[in-house]
PDB file of C-alpha atoms in Angstrom:
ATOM      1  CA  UNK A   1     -10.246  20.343   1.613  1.00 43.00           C
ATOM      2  CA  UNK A   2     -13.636  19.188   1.315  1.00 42.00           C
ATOM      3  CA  UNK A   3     -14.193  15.299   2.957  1.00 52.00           C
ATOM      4  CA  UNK A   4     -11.036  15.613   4.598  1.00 60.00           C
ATOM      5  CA  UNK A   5     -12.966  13.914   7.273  1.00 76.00           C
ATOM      6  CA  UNK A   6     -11.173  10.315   8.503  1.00 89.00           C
ATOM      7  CA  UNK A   7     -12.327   7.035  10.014  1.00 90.00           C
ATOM      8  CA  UNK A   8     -11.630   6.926  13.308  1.00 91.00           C
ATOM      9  CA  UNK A   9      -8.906   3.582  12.382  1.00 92.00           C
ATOM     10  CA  UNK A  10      -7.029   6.617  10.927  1.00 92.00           C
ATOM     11  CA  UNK A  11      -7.839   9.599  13.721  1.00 90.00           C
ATOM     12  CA  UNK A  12      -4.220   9.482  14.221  1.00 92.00           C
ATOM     13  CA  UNK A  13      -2.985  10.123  10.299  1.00 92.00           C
ATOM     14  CA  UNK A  14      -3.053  13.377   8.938  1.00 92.00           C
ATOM     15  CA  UNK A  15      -4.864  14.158   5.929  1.00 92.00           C
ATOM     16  CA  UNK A  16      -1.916  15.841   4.613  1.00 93.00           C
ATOM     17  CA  UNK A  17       0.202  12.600   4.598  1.00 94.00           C
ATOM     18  CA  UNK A  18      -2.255  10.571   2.716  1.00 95.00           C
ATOM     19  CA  UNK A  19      -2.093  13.488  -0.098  1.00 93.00           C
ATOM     20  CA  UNK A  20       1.669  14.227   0.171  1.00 95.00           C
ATOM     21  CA  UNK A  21       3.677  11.042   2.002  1.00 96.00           C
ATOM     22  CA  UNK A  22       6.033   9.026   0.288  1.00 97.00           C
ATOM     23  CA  UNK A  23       5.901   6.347   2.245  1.00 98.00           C
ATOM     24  CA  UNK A  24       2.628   5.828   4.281  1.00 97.00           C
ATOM     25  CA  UNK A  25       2.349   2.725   6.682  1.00 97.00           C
ATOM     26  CA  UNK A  26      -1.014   1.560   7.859  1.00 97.00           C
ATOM     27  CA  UNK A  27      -0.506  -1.641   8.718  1.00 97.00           C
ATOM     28  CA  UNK A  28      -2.385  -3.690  11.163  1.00 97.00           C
ATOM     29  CA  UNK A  29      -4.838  -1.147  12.116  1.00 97.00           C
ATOM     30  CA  UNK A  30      -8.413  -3.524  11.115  1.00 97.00           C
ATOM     31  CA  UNK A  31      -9.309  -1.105   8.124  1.00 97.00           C
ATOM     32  CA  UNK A  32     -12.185  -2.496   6.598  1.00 98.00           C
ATOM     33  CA  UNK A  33     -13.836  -1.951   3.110  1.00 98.00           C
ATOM     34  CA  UNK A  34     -15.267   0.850   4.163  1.00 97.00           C
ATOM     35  CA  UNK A  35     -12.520   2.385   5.415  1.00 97.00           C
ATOM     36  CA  UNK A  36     -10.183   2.150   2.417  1.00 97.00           C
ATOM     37  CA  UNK A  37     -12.966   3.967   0.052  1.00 97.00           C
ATOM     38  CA  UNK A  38     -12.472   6.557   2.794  1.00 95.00           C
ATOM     39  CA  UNK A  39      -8.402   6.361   2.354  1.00 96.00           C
ATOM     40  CA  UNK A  40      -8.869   6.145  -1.505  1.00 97.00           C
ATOM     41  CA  UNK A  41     -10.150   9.735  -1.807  1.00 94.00           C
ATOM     42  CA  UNK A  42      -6.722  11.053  -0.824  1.00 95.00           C
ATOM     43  CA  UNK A  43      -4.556   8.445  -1.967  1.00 96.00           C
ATOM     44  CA  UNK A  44      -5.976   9.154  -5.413  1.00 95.00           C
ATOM     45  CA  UNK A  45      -4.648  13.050  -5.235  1.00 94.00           C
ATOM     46  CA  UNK A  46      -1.370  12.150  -3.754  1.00 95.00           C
ATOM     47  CA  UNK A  47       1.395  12.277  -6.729  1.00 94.00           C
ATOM     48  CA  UNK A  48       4.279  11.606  -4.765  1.00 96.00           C
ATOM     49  CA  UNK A  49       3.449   8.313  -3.133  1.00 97.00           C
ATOM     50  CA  UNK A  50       5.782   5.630  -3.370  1.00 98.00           C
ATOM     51  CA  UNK A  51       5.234   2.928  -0.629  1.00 98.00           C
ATOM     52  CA  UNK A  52       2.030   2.027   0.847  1.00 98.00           C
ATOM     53  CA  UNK A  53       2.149  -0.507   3.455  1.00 98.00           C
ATOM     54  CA  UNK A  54      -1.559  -1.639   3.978  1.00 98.00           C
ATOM     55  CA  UNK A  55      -0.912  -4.996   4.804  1.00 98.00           C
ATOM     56  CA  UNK A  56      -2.545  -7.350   7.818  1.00 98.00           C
ATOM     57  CA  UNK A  57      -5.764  -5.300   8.162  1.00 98.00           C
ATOM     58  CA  UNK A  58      -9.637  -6.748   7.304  1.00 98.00           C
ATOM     59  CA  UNK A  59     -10.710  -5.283   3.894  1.00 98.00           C
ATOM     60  CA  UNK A  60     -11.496  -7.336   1.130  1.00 98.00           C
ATOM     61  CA  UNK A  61     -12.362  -7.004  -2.320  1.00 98.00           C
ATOM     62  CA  UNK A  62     -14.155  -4.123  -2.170  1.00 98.00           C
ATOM     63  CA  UNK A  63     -11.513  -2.150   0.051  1.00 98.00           C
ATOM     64  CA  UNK A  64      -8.874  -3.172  -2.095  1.00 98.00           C
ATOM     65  CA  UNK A  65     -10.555  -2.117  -5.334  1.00 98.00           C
ATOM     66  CA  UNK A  66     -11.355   1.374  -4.232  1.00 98.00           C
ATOM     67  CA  UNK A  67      -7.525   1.542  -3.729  1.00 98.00           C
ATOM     68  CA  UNK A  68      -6.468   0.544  -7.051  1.00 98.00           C
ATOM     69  CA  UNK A  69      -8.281   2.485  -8.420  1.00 98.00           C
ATOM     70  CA  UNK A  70      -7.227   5.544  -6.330  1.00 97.00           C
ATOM     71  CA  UNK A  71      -3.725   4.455  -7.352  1.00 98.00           C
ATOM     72  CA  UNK A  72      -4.491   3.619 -10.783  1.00 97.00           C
ATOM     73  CA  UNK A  73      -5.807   7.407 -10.987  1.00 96.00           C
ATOM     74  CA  UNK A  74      -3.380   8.958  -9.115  1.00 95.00           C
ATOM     75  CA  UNK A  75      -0.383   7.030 -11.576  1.00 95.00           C
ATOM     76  CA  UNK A  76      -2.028   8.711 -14.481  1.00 93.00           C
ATOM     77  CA  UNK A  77      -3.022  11.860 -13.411  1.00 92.00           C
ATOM     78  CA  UNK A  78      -0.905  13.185 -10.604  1.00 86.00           C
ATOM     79  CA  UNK A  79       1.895  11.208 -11.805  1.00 90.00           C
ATOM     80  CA  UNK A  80       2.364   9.083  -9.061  1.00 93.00           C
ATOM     81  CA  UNK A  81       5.744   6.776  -9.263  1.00 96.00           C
ATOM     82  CA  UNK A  82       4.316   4.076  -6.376  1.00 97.00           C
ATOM     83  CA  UNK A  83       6.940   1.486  -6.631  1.00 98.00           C
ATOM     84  CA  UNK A  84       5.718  -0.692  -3.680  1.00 98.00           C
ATOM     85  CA  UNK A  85       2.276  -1.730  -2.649  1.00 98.00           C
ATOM     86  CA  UNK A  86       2.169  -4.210   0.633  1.00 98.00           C
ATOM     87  CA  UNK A  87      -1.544  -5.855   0.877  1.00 98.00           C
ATOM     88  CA  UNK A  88      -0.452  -8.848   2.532  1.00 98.00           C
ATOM     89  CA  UNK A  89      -2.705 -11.059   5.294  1.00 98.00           C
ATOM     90  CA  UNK A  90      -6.299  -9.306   4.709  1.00 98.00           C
ATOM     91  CA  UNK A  91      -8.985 -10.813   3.144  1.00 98.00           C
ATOM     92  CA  UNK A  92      -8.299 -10.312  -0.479  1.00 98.00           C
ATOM     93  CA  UNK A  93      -9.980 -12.891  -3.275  1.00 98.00           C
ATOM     94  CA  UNK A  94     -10.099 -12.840  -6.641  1.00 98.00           C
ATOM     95  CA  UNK A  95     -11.536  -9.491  -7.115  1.00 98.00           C
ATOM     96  CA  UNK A  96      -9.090  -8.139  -5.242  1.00 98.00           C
ATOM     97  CA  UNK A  97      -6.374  -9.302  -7.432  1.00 98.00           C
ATOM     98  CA  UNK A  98      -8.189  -8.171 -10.312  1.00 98.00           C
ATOM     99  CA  UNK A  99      -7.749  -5.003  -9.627  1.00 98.00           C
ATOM    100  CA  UNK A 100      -3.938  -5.650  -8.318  1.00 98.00           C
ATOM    101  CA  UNK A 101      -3.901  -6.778 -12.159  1.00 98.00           C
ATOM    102  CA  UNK A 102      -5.277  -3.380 -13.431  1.00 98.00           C
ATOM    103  CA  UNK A 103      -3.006  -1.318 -11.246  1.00 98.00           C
ATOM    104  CA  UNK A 104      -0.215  -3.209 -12.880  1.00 98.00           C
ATOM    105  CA  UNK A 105      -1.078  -2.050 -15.957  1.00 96.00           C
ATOM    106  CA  UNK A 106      -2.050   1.212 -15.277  1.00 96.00           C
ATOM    107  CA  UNK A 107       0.986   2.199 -12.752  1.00 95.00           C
ATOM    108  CA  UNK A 108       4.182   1.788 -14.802  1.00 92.00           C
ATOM    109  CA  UNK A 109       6.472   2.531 -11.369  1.00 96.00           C
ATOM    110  CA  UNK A 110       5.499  -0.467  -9.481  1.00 97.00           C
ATOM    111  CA  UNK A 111       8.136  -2.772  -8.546  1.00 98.00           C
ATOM    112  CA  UNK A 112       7.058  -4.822  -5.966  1.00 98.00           C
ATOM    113  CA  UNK A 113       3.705  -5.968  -5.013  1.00 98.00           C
ATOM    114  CA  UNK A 114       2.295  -8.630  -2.013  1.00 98.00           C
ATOM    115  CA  UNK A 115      -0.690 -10.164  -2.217  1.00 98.00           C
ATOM    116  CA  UNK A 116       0.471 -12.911  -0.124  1.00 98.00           C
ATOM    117  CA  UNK A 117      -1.280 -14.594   2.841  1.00 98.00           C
ATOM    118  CA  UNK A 118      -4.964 -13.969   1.405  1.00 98.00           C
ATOM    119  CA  UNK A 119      -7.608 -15.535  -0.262  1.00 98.00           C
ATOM    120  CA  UNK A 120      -6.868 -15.254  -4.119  1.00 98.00           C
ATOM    121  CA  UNK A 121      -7.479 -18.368  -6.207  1.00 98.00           C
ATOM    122  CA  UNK A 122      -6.866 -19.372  -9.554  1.00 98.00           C
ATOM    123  CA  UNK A 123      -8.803 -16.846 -11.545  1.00 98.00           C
ATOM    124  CA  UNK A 124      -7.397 -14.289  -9.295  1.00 98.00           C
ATOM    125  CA  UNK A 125      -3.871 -16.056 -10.216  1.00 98.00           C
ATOM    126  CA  UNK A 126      -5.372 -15.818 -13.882  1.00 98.00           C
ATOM    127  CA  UNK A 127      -5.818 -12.263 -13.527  1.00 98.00           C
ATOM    128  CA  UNK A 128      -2.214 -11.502 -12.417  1.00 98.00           C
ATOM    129  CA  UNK A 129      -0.913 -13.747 -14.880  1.00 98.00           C
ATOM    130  CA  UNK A 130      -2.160 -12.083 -17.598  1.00 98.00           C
ATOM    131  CA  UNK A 131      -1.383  -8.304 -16.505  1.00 98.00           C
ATOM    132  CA  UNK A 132       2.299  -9.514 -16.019  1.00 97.00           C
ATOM    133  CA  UNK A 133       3.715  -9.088 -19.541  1.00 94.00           C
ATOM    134  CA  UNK A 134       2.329  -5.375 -19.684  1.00 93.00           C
ATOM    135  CA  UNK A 135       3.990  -4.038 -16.425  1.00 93.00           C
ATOM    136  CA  UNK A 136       7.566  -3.582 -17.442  1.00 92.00           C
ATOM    137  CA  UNK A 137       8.779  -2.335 -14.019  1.00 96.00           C
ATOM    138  CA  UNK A 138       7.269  -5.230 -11.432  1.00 98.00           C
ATOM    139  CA  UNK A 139      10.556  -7.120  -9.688  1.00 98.00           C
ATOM    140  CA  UNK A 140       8.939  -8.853  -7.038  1.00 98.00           C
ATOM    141  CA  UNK A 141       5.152 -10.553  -6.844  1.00 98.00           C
ATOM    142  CA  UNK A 142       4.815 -12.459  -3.391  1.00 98.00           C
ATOM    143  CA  UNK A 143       1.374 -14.547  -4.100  1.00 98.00           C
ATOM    144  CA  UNK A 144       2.150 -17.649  -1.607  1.00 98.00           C
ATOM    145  CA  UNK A 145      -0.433 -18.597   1.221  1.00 98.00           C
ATOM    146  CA  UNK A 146      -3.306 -18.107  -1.136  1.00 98.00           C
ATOM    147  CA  UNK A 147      -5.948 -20.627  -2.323  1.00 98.00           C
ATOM    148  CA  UNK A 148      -4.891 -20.854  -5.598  1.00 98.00           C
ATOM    149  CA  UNK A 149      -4.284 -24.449  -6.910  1.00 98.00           C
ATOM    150  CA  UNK A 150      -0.973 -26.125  -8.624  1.00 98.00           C
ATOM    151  CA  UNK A 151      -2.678 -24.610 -12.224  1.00 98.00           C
ATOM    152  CA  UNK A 152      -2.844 -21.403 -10.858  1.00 98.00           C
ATOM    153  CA  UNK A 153       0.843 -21.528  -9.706  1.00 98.00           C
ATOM    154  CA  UNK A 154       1.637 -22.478 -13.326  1.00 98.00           C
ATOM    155  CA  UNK A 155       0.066 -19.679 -14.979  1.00 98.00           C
ATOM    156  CA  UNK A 156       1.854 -17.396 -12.495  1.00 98.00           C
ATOM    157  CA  UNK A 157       5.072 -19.146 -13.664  1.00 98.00           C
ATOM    158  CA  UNK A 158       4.595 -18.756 -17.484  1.00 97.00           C
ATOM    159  CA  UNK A 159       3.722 -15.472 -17.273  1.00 97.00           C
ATOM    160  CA  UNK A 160       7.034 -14.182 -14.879  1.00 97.00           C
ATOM    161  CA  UNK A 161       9.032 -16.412 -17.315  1.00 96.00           C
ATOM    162  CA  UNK A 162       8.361 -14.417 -20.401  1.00 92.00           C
ATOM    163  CA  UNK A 163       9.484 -11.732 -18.283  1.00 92.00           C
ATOM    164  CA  UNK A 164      13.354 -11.149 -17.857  1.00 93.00           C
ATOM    165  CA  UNK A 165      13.913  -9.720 -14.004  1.00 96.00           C
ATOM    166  CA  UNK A 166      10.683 -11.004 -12.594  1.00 97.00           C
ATOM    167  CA  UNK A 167      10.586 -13.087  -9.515  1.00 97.00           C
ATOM    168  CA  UNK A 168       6.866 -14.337  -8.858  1.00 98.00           C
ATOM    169  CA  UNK A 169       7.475 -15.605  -5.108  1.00 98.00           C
ATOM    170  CA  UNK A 170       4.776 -18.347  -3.614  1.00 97.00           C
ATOM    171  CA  UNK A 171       6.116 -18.382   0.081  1.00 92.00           C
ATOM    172  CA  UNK A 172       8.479 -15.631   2.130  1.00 83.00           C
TER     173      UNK A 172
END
């Protein structure tokens, strides 16, 4: 498999399980940006993914987009049914969550998603907010211990309320 080649944060993960795990956990091991375009290469070929655990590691935006978009791909192409996605406590703003809020749309499987303990403010709220209504399948949506303001809270809470079975969560 051509670039099957790893950062060293994941020496210890085989490529194999990033293109064939169902539940992959790479937690707490300081990924950066750079790291997760790495990851997204293989997540974006794996169709039978279902939980991906990436939370309390140091991308941001740009790490977390690259994923997405792996996902995204990977949902309509390999027919990925991802059903969880944990990004909680990196350094996620609202770019980040903008492309939370495209995955949501564009992965039909996912149930539950945290975002929680980052940086996301109110357009990043805004973003969420407005993807909410189109992804039938999202459950749970843990957004608390983020810098979004009381307004950004209340778009959150319009949106889930339109949408029977939908629990937007703003602390654990």
């Amino acid at each position: 498999m051509a670039g099957t080649q790893l950062p060293p944060r994941l020496a210890d993960v085989a490529v194999r399980e990033l293109v064939e795990g169902r539940t992959l956990f790479l937690k707490s091991r300081g990924l950066d940006d750079s790291d997760c375009v790495a990851l997204a290469q293989h997540l974006a070929q794996n169709g039978t993914l279902r939980e991906l655990y990436l939370g309390f590691n140091s991308f941001g935006d740009e790490g977390a987009k690259a994923l997405c978009e792996a996902l995204g791909t990977a949902a309509e192409a390999a027919g990925q049914r991802l059903t969880l996605l944990g990004l909680r406590h990196c350094r996620l703003g609202d770019g980040a969550a903008e492309a939370v809020a495209e995955l949501l749309r564009r992965a039909p499987s996912l149930e539950n998603v945290g975002v929680d303990e980052n940086s996301i403010g109110d357009a990043g709220a805004e973003a969420l907010a407005a993807a909410l209504p189109e992804s039938k399948t999202l459950r749970e949506l843990y957004v608390g211990d983020n810098a979004m303001t009381e307004e950004g809270h209340a778009k959150l809470k319009s949106a889930a309320a339109s949408r029977p079975g939908l629990t937007v969560h703003f602390r654990r």
